[in-house]
Coordinates of C-alpha atoms in Angstrom, one line a residue:
M1 CA 203.9 135.5 70.4
K2 CA 204.1 134.4 66.8
A3 CA 207.2 134.9 64.7
R4 CA 207.2 138.3 63.1
S5 CA 207.0 137.0 59.5
E6 CA 203.9 135.0 60.4
E7 CA 202.3 137.8 62.3
L8 CA 202.8 140.1 59.3
K9 CA 200.8 137.8 57.2
N10 CA 198.0 137.7 59.8
I11 CA 197.8 141.5 59.8
A12 CA 198.4 142.8 56.3
G13 CA 195.1 143.5 54.4
Q14 CA 192.9 142.3 57.3
K15 CA 190.0 143.9 59.1
F16 CA 189.8 144.6 62.8
D17 CA 187.5 146.3 65.3
L18 CA 190.3 148.3 66.7
C19 CA 193.8 149.4 65.6
V20 CA 196.1 150.7 68.4
I21 CA 199.1 152.7 67.1
G22 CA 202.0 152.7 69.6
G23 CA 203.5 149.7 71.3
G24 CA 204.7 151.3 74.5
A25 CA 203.1 150.9 77.9
T26 CA 199.9 152.8 77.1
G27 CA 199.3 151.2 73.7
A28 CA 200.0 147.7 75.0
A29 CA 197.6 148.3 78.0
C30 CA 194.9 149.6 75.6
A31 CA 195.4 146.5 73.3
L32 CA 195.2 144.0 76.2
D33 CA 192.2 145.7 77.7
A34 CA 190.4 145.7 74.4
Q35 CA 191.1 142.1 73.5
L36 CA 189.9 141.0 76.9
R37 CA 186.7 142.8 76.3
G38 CA 186.1 140.9 73.1
I39 CA 187.2 143.6 70.7
R40 CA 189.3 142.2 67.8
T41 CA 192.5 144.3 68.1
V42 CA 195.7 144.9 66.2
L43 CA 198.7 146.7 67.7
V44 CA 201.3 148.3 65.5
E45 CA 204.5 150.0 66.7
A46 CA 206.9 152.1 64.5
G47 CA 210.0 150.9 66.4
D48 CA 210.4 148.1 68.9
F49 CA 207.9 147.4 71.7
A50 CA 209.0 149.7 74.6
G51 CA 211.6 151.1 72.2
A52 CA 211.3 154.7 73.4
T53 CA 209.7 156.4 76.5
S54 CA 208.5 153.1 78.0
S55 CA 211.9 151.7 78.5
A56 CA 213.4 155.0 79.7
A57 CA 211.7 155.3 83.1
T58 CA 213.3 155.5 86.5
K59 CA 211.8 152.0 87.0
I60 CA 209.9 152.8 90.1
I61 CA 206.1 152.2 90.7
H62 CA 205.0 155.2 92.7
G63 CA 202.3 157.7 93.4
G64 CA 205.0 160.5 93.3
V65 CA 206.2 162.2 96.5
R66 CA 206.8 165.4 94.4
Y67 CA 203.2 165.5 93.3
L68 CA 202.0 165.3 96.9
E69 CA 204.0 168.4 97.8
E70 CA 202.8 170.3 94.7
A71 CA 199.2 169.2 95.3
I72 CA 199.2 170.5 98.9
K73 CA 201.3 173.7 98.4
G74 CA 199.5 174.7 95.2
A75 CA 196.0 173.3 96.1
D76 CA 196.4 171.6 92.8
V77 CA 193.4 169.2 92.2
Q78 CA 195.0 167.8 89.0
E79 CA 198.2 166.8 90.9
Y80 CA 196.1 165.3 93.7
H81 CA 194.2 163.2 91.1
V82 CA 197.4 162.0 89.5
L83 CA 198.8 161.0 93.0
V84 CA 195.8 159.1 94.3
R85 CA 195.2 157.3 91.0
A86 CA 198.8 156.2 90.8
L87 CA 198.9 155.1 94.5
H88 CA 195.9 152.8 93.8
E89 CA 197.4 151.5 90.6
R90 CA 200.7 150.8 92.2
V91 CA 199.4 147.7 94.0
R92 CA 197.8 146.4 90.8
M93 CA 201.2 146.7 89.0
L94 CA 202.9 144.7 91.8
E95 CA 200.2 142.0 91.9
N96 CA 199.7 141.6 88.1
A97 CA 203.4 140.9 87.5
P98 CA 205.1 139.5 90.6
H99 CA 208.0 138.3 88.5
L100 CA 208.9 141.7 87.2
T101 CA 208.2 143.8 90.3
R102 CA 209.2 144.2 94.0
V103 CA 208.5 146.4 96.9
L104 CA 211.4 148.8 97.5
E105 CA 212.1 151.1 100.5
F106 CA 213.2 154.6 99.8
L107 CA 215.3 156.5 102.3
V108 CA 215.3 160.3 102.5
P109 CA 218.4 161.5 104.5
S110 CA 217.8 164.6 106.6
Y111 CA 220.4 167.1 107.7
R112 CA 218.0 169.3 109.7
W113 CA 215.4 168.2 112.3
I114 CA 212.8 170.5 110.7
D115 CA 213.2 168.5 107.5
V116 CA 212.6 165.3 109.4
A117 CA 209.3 166.6 110.8
Y118 CA 208.3 168.0 107.4
L119 CA 209.0 164.7 105.6
D120 CA 207.5 162.5 108.3
I121 CA 204.2 164.4 108.1
G122 CA 204.2 164.5 104.3
L123 CA 204.9 160.8 104.0
K124 CA 202.2 159.9 106.6
I125 CA 199.7 161.7 104.3
Y126 CA 201.2 159.7 101.3
D127 CA 200.4 156.5 103.3
W128 CA 196.9 157.7 104.1
L129 CA 196.1 158.6 100.5
A130 CA 197.1 155.1 99.4
G131 CA 194.2 153.7 101.5
P132 CA 193.9 149.9 101.2
G133 CA 196.7 150.1 98.6
R134 CA 199.3 151.1 101.2
I135 CA 202.4 148.9 101.1
S136 CA 203.9 149.6 104.5
P137 CA 204.0 152.6 106.8
S138 CA 206.6 155.3 106.5
K139 CA 208.9 155.7 109.5
F140 CA 211.7 157.8 111.0
L141 CA 215.2 156.3 111.1
S142 CA 217.8 157.3 113.7
L143 CA 221.3 158.4 112.6
E144 CA 222.7 155.0 113.4
E145 CA 219.9 153.1 111.5
T146 CA 220.3 155.5 108.5
L147 CA 224.0 154.9 108.2
K148 CA 223.6 151.1 108.8
R149 CA 221.4 151.0 105.7
M150 CA 223.4 153.6 103.7
P151 CA 226.9 153.6 105.0
A152 CA 228.3 155.6 102.1
L153 CA 226.2 158.7 102.9
N154 CA 227.8 162.0 103.6
Q155 CA 227.7 162.1 107.5
K156 CA 228.4 165.7 108.0
G157 CA 225.4 167.2 109.7
L158 CA 223.2 164.1 109.1
V159 CA 220.6 163.7 111.8
G160 CA 218.7 160.7 110.5
G161 CA 216.2 159.9 107.8
V162 CA 212.7 159.0 106.8
A163 CA 211.9 155.7 105.0
Y164 CA 208.8 154.9 103.0
A165 CA 207.8 152.1 100.5
D166 CA 207.0 152.2 96.8
G167 CA 207.7 149.6 94.1
Q168 CA 210.3 148.8 91.5
F169 CA 209.9 147.1 88.1
D170 CA 211.6 146.2 84.9
D171 CA 209.9 148.6 82.4
A172 CA 211.0 147.0 79.1
R173 CA 210.1 143.5 80.3
Y174 CA 206.8 144.6 81.8
N175 CA 205.9 146.2 78.5
M176 CA 206.9 143.0 76.6
M177 CA 204.7 140.9 78.9
L178 CA 201.8 143.2 78.3
V179 CA 202.2 142.5 74.6
Q180 CA 202.7 138.8 75.1
S181 CA 199.6 138.7 77.3
F182 CA 197.7 140.5 74.5
T183 CA 198.7 138.0 71.8
I184 CA 197.9 135.1 74.1
E185 CA 194.3 136.4 74.2
G186 CA 194.2 136.3 70.4
G187 CA 195.4 139.8 69.6
N188 CA 197.8 140.6 66.7
A189 CA 200.9 142.7 67.3
L190 CA 203.7 143.9 65.0
N191 CA 206.8 146.0 65.8
H192 CA 208.9 148.0 63.3
A193 CA 205.7 148.9 61.5
R194 CA 205.1 152.6 60.9
V195 CA 201.7 154.1 60.1
T196 CA 202.4 156.4 57.2
E197 CA 198.8 157.5 56.4
F198 CA 195.2 157.0 57.3
R199 CA 192.4 155.4 55.1
R200 CA 189.0 157.1 55.2
D201 CA 185.4 156.2 54.4
A202 CA 182.9 158.2 52.4
N203 CA 182.3 160.5 55.4
K204 CA 186.0 161.3 55.8
K205 CA 186.1 159.3 59.0
L206 CA 189.2 157.1 59.6
S207 CA 188.6 153.5 58.4
G208 CA 192.1 152.1 58.5
V209 CA 195.8 152.7 58.2
V210 CA 198.6 152.3 55.7
V211 CA 201.6 150.7 57.3
K212 CA 205.3 150.5 56.2
D213 CA 207.4 147.5 57.4
Q214 CA 210.5 149.3 58.5
L215 CA 212.7 146.2 58.0
T216 CA 211.6 145.3 54.4
G217 CA 210.1 148.5 53.1
Q218 CA 206.9 146.6 52.3
T219 CA 203.7 148.7 52.5
F220 CA 200.3 147.2 53.4
T221 CA 196.9 148.3 54.7
V222 CA 194.9 147.4 57.8
D223 CA 191.2 148.3 58.1
A224 CA 189.7 149.1 61.5
K225 CA 186.5 150.5 62.8
V226 CA 188.2 152.6 65.5
I227 CA 191.8 153.8 65.7
V228 CA 193.6 154.7 68.9
N229 CA 196.6 157.0 68.9
A230 CA 198.9 155.9 71.8
T231 CA 202.2 157.3 70.6
G232 CA 203.2 159.2 73.7
P233 CA 205.4 162.3 73.1
V234 CA 204.8 162.2 69.4
S235 CA 201.0 162.0 69.6
D236 CA 200.7 165.4 67.8
F237 CA 202.1 163.9 64.6
L238 CA 199.2 161.4 64.2
R239 CA 196.6 164.0 65.5
Q240 CA 197.6 166.4 62.7
M241 CA 197.9 163.6 60.2
A242 CA 194.2 162.8 60.9
T243 CA 193.1 166.5 61.1
P244 CA 195.7 169.0 60.0
S245 CA 193.9 171.9 61.6
V246 CA 194.1 170.7 65.2
G247 CA 196.6 172.5 67.5
K248 CA 199.5 170.8 69.2
R249 CA 199.1 169.6 72.7
M250 CA 202.2 167.7 73.6
R251 CA 205.1 169.3 75.6
P252 CA 207.8 166.5 75.7
S253 CA 210.3 166.7 78.5
K254 CA 213.6 164.8 78.4
G255 CA 214.5 162.7 81.4
A256 CA 218.1 161.4 81.5
H257 CA 219.5 158.7 83.7
I258 CA 223.0 157.3 84.4
L259 CA 224.1 154.0 85.8
L260 CA 227.1 153.4 88.1
P261 CA 228.5 150.3 89.7
L262 CA 226.6 149.6 92.9
E263 CA 229.9 149.4 94.8
V264 CA 230.1 153.3 94.7
F265 CA 227.0 153.4 97.0
P266 CA 226.3 149.9 98.3
T267 CA 222.7 149.8 99.5
K268 CA 219.5 147.7 99.2
D269 CA 217.3 150.7 99.6
A270 CA 216.7 153.6 97.2
L271 CA 218.0 157.1 98.0
L272 CA 215.6 160.0 97.4
I273 CA 217.2 163.5 97.2
P274 CA 214.2 165.6 98.1
K275 CA 215.2 168.9 96.5
T276 CA 217.7 169.5 93.7
E277 CA 219.1 172.9 92.7
D278 CA 216.1 173.3 90.2
G279 CA 213.4 172.2 92.7
R280 CA 213.0 168.6 91.5
V281 CA 213.7 165.3 93.2
L282 CA 216.5 162.9 92.2
F283 CA 216.6 159.1 92.8
A284 CA 219.5 156.8 93.2
V285 CA 218.1 153.3 93.0
P286 CA 219.8 149.9 93.2
W287 CA 219.1 148.1 89.9
N288 CA 220.5 144.8 88.9
D289 CA 223.9 145.4 90.6
R290 CA 223.9 149.0 89.4
L291 CA 223.0 152.3 90.9
L292 CA 220.5 154.0 88.7
V293 CA 220.5 157.8 89.1
G294 CA 217.9 160.2 87.6
T295 CA 216.2 162.1 86.4
T296 CA 216.5 165.4 84.6
D297 CA 213.7 167.6 83.2
E298 CA 214.3 169.5 80.0
E299 CA 211.7 170.5 77.5
V300 CA 212.6 169.2 74.0
A301 CA 211.2 169.1 70.5
P302 CA 209.3 166.0 69.5
D303 CA 212.1 165.1 67.1
A304 CA 215.0 165.8 69.5
E305 CA 217.8 163.3 69.9
L306 CA 217.2 161.6 73.2
V307 CA 220.7 160.9 74.6
V308 CA 222.5 161.6 77.9
T309 CA 224.7 164.6 77.4
K310 CA 227.8 165.8 79.3
A311 CA 225.6 168.5 80.8
D312 CA 223.1 165.9 82.0
V313 CA 226.0 163.9 83.6
E314 CA 227.4 167.0 85.4
Y315 CA 224.0 168.0 86.7
M316 CA 223.1 164.6 88.1
L317 CA 226.5 164.0 89.7
R318 CA 226.4 167.5 91.2
Q319 CA 223.2 166.7 93.0
L320 CA 224.2 163.2 94.0
N321 CA 227.7 163.9 95.3
Q322 CA 226.4 166.3 97.9
Y323 CA 224.9 163.2 99.6
L324 CA 227.9 160.8 99.2
A325 CA 230.9 160.4 101.5
R326 CA 233.0 159.8 98.4
P327 CA 232.0 161.8 95.3
V328 CA 231.7 159.8 92.1
T329 CA 233.2 160.9 88.8
P330 CA 232.0 160.7 85.2
D331 CA 234.5 158.0 84.3
E332 CA 232.7 155.6 86.7
I333 CA 229.5 155.7 84.7
V334 CA 228.9 152.4 82.9
S335 CA 225.8 153.4 80.9
G336 CA 222.8 155.7 80.7
F337 CA 219.6 156.4 78.8
A338 CA 217.2 159.2 78.1
G339 CA 213.6 159.4 77.1
A340 CA 210.8 161.9 76.7
R341 CA 207.9 162.3 79.1
P342 CA 204.6 162.6 77.3
L343 CA 203.4 165.8 79.1
V344 CA 200.3 167.5 77.9
G345 CA 200.5 171.3 77.9
S346 CA 198.1 173.3 80.1
G347 CA 199.3 176.8 79.4
E348 CA 201.7 178.9 77.3
G349 CA 205.2 179.2 78.7
E350 CA 204.7 176.9 81.7
E351 CA 207.8 174.9 82.7
T352 CA 207.5 171.2 82.0
K353 CA 208.6 170.3 85.6
K354 CA 205.3 172.1 86.7
L355 CA 203.0 170.2 84.3
A356 CA 200.8 167.6 85.9
R357 CA 201.3 163.9 84.8
D358 CA 197.6 163.5 84.3
D359 CA 196.3 161.8 81.2
V360 CA 193.9 163.2 78.6
I361 CA 191.6 161.3 76.2
E362 CA 190.7 163.2 73.1
V363 CA 188.1 162.2 70.5
D364 CA 188.6 164.1 67.3
A365 CA 185.1 164.9 66.0
A366 CA 186.3 165.4 62.4
S367 CA 188.2 162.1 61.9
G368 CA 187.1 159.9 64.8
L369 CA 190.7 159.4 66.0
I370 CA 190.9 158.6 69.7
S371 CA 194.2 159.9 71.3
I372 CA 195.3 159.0 74.8
M373 CA 198.0 161.4 75.9
G374 CA 200.0 162.1 79.0
G375 CA 200.0 160.0 82.1
K376 CA 202.8 157.9 83.6
W377 CA 203.9 154.3 83.7
T378 CA 202.2 153.6 87.0
T379 CA 198.8 154.5 85.6
H380 CA 199.2 152.8 82.2
R381 CA 196.5 150.2 83.1
A382 CA 193.9 152.7 84.2
M383 CA 194.6 154.8 81.1
G384 CA 194.0 151.7 78.9
E385 CA 190.8 151.0 80.8
D386 CA 189.4 154.5 80.3
T387 CA 190.5 154.6 76.6
I388 CA 188.8 151.3 75.7
T389 CA 185.6 152.4 77.4
R390 CA 185.7 155.3 74.9
V391 CA 186.4 152.8 72.1
Q392 CA 183.3 150.8 73.0
Q393 CA 181.2 154.0 72.9
A394 CA 182.7 154.7 69.4
L395 CA 181.8 151.2 68.3
G396 CA 178.3 151.7 69.4
V397 CA 178.3 149.1 72.1
S398 CA 177.5 149.4 75.8
P399 CA 180.7 149.7 77.9
T400 CA 181.7 146.5 79.7
E401 CA 183.9 146.0 82.8
S402 CA 187.6 146.0 82.3
L403 CA 189.3 142.7 83.1
T404 CA 192.8 144.0 83.5
R405 CA 192.5 145.1 87.1
N406 CA 193.4 141.6 88.3
H407 CA 195.0 140.0 85.2
L408 CA 198.2 138.1 85.8
L409 CA 200.7 138.9 83.0
Y410 CA 202.6 136.4 81.0
G411 CA 205.3 134.7 83.0
G412 CA 203.5 135.2 86.3
E413 CA 201.6 132.0 86.2
G414 CA 202.8 129.7 89.1
F415 CA 205.5 132.2 90.1
T416 CA 206.7 132.1 93.7
D417 CA 209.4 134.1 95.5
D418 CA 211.7 131.1 95.5
Y419 CA 211.2 130.3 91.8
S420 CA 214.8 131.2 90.8
E421 CA 216.2 128.8 93.4
K422 CA 214.0 126.0 92.1
L423 CA 214.9 126.9 88.5
G424 CA 218.6 126.8 89.3
R425 CA 218.4 123.4 91.1
Q426 CA 216.3 121.8 88.4
H427 CA 218.5 122.9 85.5
G428 CA 221.9 123.1 87.1
L429 CA 222.2 126.9 86.6
S430 CA 224.4 129.3 88.4
E431 CA 222.6 131.5 91.0
A432 CA 223.2 134.6 88.8
T433 CA 221.8 133.0 85.7
A434 CA 218.8 131.5 87.4
W435 CA 218.0 134.9 89.0
H436 CA 218.5 136.7 85.7
L437 CA 216.2 134.3 83.8
T438 CA 213.6 134.6 86.5
A439 CA 213.7 138.4 86.6
K440 CA 213.4 138.7 82.9
F441 CA 210.9 135.9 82.0
G442 CA 209.3 134.7 85.2
T443 CA 208.0 131.1 84.7
A444 CA 208.4 131.6 81.0
A445 CA 212.1 131.0 81.7
E446 CA 211.3 127.3 81.1
K447 CA 210.6 128.2 77.4
V448 CA 214.0 129.8 77.1
L449 CA 215.7 126.7 78.5
A450 CA 213.7 124.6 76.1
V451 CA 215.4 126.4 73.3
A452 CA 218.8 125.5 74.9
R453 CA 217.8 121.8 75.1
E454 CA 217.6 121.8 71.3
N455 CA 221.1 123.1 71.1
T456 CA 223.2 122.8 74.4
K457 CA 225.7 125.3 73.0
L458 CA 223.1 128.0 73.7
L459 CA 223.6 127.4 77.4
Q460 CA 226.8 129.4 77.1
P461 CA 226.7 133.1 78.3
I462 CA 226.5 135.8 75.6
I463 CA 229.7 137.1 77.1
A464 CA 231.7 136.0 80.2
G465 CA 230.7 137.8 83.3
F466 CA 227.1 138.6 82.4
P467 CA 224.4 136.0 83.3
A468 CA 222.4 136.2 80.1
L469 CA 222.4 133.0 78.0
Q470 CA 222.8 132.7 74.2
A471 CA 219.5 130.9 74.2
E472 CA 217.8 134.1 75.2
V473 CA 218.8 135.7 71.9
V474 CA 217.2 132.8 69.9
Y475 CA 214.1 132.9 72.1
A476 CA 213.8 136.7 71.7
V477 CA 213.8 136.3 67.9
R478 CA 211.4 133.4 67.8
S479 CA 209.0 134.4 70.5
E480 CA 209.4 138.1 71.2
M481 CA 209.8 139.6 67.7
A482 CA 213.4 140.8 68.3
A483 CA 214.5 142.0 64.9
T484 CA 217.7 144.0 65.6
I485 CA 220.7 143.7 67.8
E486 CA 219.5 146.6 69.9
D487 CA 216.1 145.0 70.4
V488 CA 218.0 142.1 72.1
L489 CA 220.6 143.9 74.0
A490 CA 218.6 146.9 75.1
R491 CA 215.1 145.5 75.8
R492 CA 215.2 141.7 75.9
V493 CA 218.3 140.8 78.0
G494 CA 219.1 144.2 79.5
M495 CA 222.9 144.2 78.8
Q496 CA 222.9 147.7 77.1
L497 CA 221.5 149.1 80.3
H498 CA 224.0 147.2 82.4
S499 CA 227.1 148.3 80.5
W500 CA 227.6 150.1 77.2
R501 CA 231.0 148.5 76.8
D502 CA 229.7 145.0 77.5
A503 CA 227.0 145.6 74.9
I504 CA 229.7 146.4 72.3
E505 CA 231.6 143.2 73.2
A506 CA 228.3 141.2 72.9
A507 CA 227.2 142.7 69.6
P508 CA 229.1 140.2 67.3
V509 CA 227.8 137.2 69.3
V510 CA 224.2 138.4 69.2
G511 CA 224.6 139.3 65.5
S512 CA 225.8 135.8 64.7
L513 CA 222.9 134.1 66.6
M514 CA 220.3 136.4 65.0
A515 CA 221.8 135.8 61.5
A516 CA 221.2 132.0 61.9
E517 CA 217.6 132.6 62.9
L518 CA 216.7 135.4 60.4
H519 CA 218.9 134.1 57.5
W520 CA 221.1 137.2 57.4
D521 CA 224.1 136.9 55.1
E522 CA 227.6 137.8 56.2
A523 CA 227.5 141.3 54.8
F524 CA 224.2 142.2 56.4
T525 CA 225.3 140.8 59.8
G526 CA 228.6 142.7 59.7
E527 CA 226.8 145.9 58.9
A528 CA 224.2 145.3 61.7
V529 CA 227.1 144.9 64.2
R530 CA 228.9 147.9 62.9
Q531 CA 225.9 150.2 63.1
Y532 CA 225.1 149.0 66.7
V533 CA 228.6 149.5 67.9
E534 CA 228.7 152.9 66.2
K535 CA 225.5 153.9 68.1
I536 CA 226.8 152.8 71.5
N537 CA 230.1 154.7 70.9
H538 CA 228.0 157.8 70.0
L539 CA 226.2 157.4 73.4
L540 CA 229.6 157.3 75.1
D541 CA 230.9 160.3 73.2
T542 CA 227.7 162.4 73.8
A543 CA 227.9 161.7 77.5
G544 CA 231.5 162.7 77.6
I545 CA 232.7 159.3 78.7
S546 CA 235.9 157.6 77.4
R547 CA 235.2 154.7 75.1
K548 CA 237.8 152.6 76.9
G549 CA 236.8 153.6 80.4
R550 CA 237.7 152.3 83.8
L551 CA 238.2 148.6 84.4
T552 CA 235.4 147.3 86.5
K553 CA 235.4 144.1 88.6
A554 CA 233.5 142.3 85.9
G555 CA 235.8 143.7 83.2
A556 CA 238.9 142.7 85.1
S557 CA 237.5 139.1 85.4
R558 CA 237.0 139.0 81.7
M559 CA 240.5 140.4 80.9
N560 CA 242.0 137.7 83.2
S561 CA 240.1 135.0 81.3
G562 CA 241.2 136.4 78.0
T563 CA 237.8 137.5 76.8
G564 CA 238.1 141.3 77.3
S565 CA 237.8 143.7 74.4
A566 CA 238.1 147.5 73.9
A567 CA 235.2 149.6 72.9
N568 CA 236.8 151.1 69.8

């Protein structure tokens, strides 16, 4: 990917076949699919790539066990379609990015024999619907095997469990590799670039966009024959900008997650709580030495603040603690996040938890705007394929076959399961750092280390106790368009997700490294750090968590080495 300043010059005032608005999973999938079909494409994103919904997932690649139950009980054809489509796409996600994905077993503990039978039958159907895309068969686990795999489960009344396989992925990095792959194919992409109005031809059809650079305030135009709206939960904003008379269709639903130290529930498998107090499912998933717990479902306005609240924390812990031998408390939470599901309404007053996760492609006859709405992460590629087929029709060309079904994403070339071991040996890296680089960049980790060879000081960690290198910050600015401290800590190296307090400690280091690359002066750098720290403290406060918090093992290590700091 080119430097942001260079890409801005390549985009401003230029003409393209297609402009995709929205740099999340769906928009990036559309852009990659279009570029591979020979359509000259530009991708613009108002915030950062994966800066909203697409980095706020539960990070699992799945058909959706809940959708299976709803499809069968309610004879819901729409839910059935979502489930089968996602099960087939699940394998493609795993194969197209082996460096960012893995197969993960999910364990459903059972406290009644009738539940074992019900789950076993249901998951056999889940396996069958996957067809040739089945990962591995579901199976019953005895009480002894269940506790061997999850020793911290509440044992009272436990009779056993049922295990099945789905996938796990790094959502922010997967999204970034979609964008990287798109630019490698000749596409142009720009983040922090908000579309403020549409340009129109003599027939009132859309002919381009006016874009505001959110970092400089500069405004420029981009002409395009076709425009795709892939802005997820806020799709109605652009739909009504194009044609004010169209009705709203989006019903955003907030999903919140919390992260705990993995030591509170040590496991290599994911826990599925099959039925919460409000009829949903809840996951507790091992994720980078953390236990990721979620999610909630609460309908929100498109402009709602998406943060984890104290009520969210209480709800998730109330569901989780019923299944744990030792209940966890709010002060053990190390971070969290919330996003909005882009649900498409199907009726007045219907609860968001009952809305299908199917996608909808709308072609506005008045303006020509093509909007892709709804869907889920697992089906992002198929959504892109369908959308670009519509784009080709709008361009007046015969639809061609999508090339994304078996398209290895950036960083996957030459990747092997033992790549991190080879990387560590070749470059003298610790096991943790080699694994981290591999998990974030795949074989592109070599490019990060090439940056460090220019300046060996960049081989130092961003902070002690976390495996990310300072070279990653420089690489993120030069090659991944990171423009803010949050871009780096939240979506490039993953530290904000790992620990809010660690992210606060890291902010001055990241700010200094970015300042050198982006020519920030001292005042600008100081303000950038202050604003970032203020935002993280707000997240802690909103979740009802102390800014100082408990001393974790990693935190104790840093305090002993004299590098600890308080989150004040």
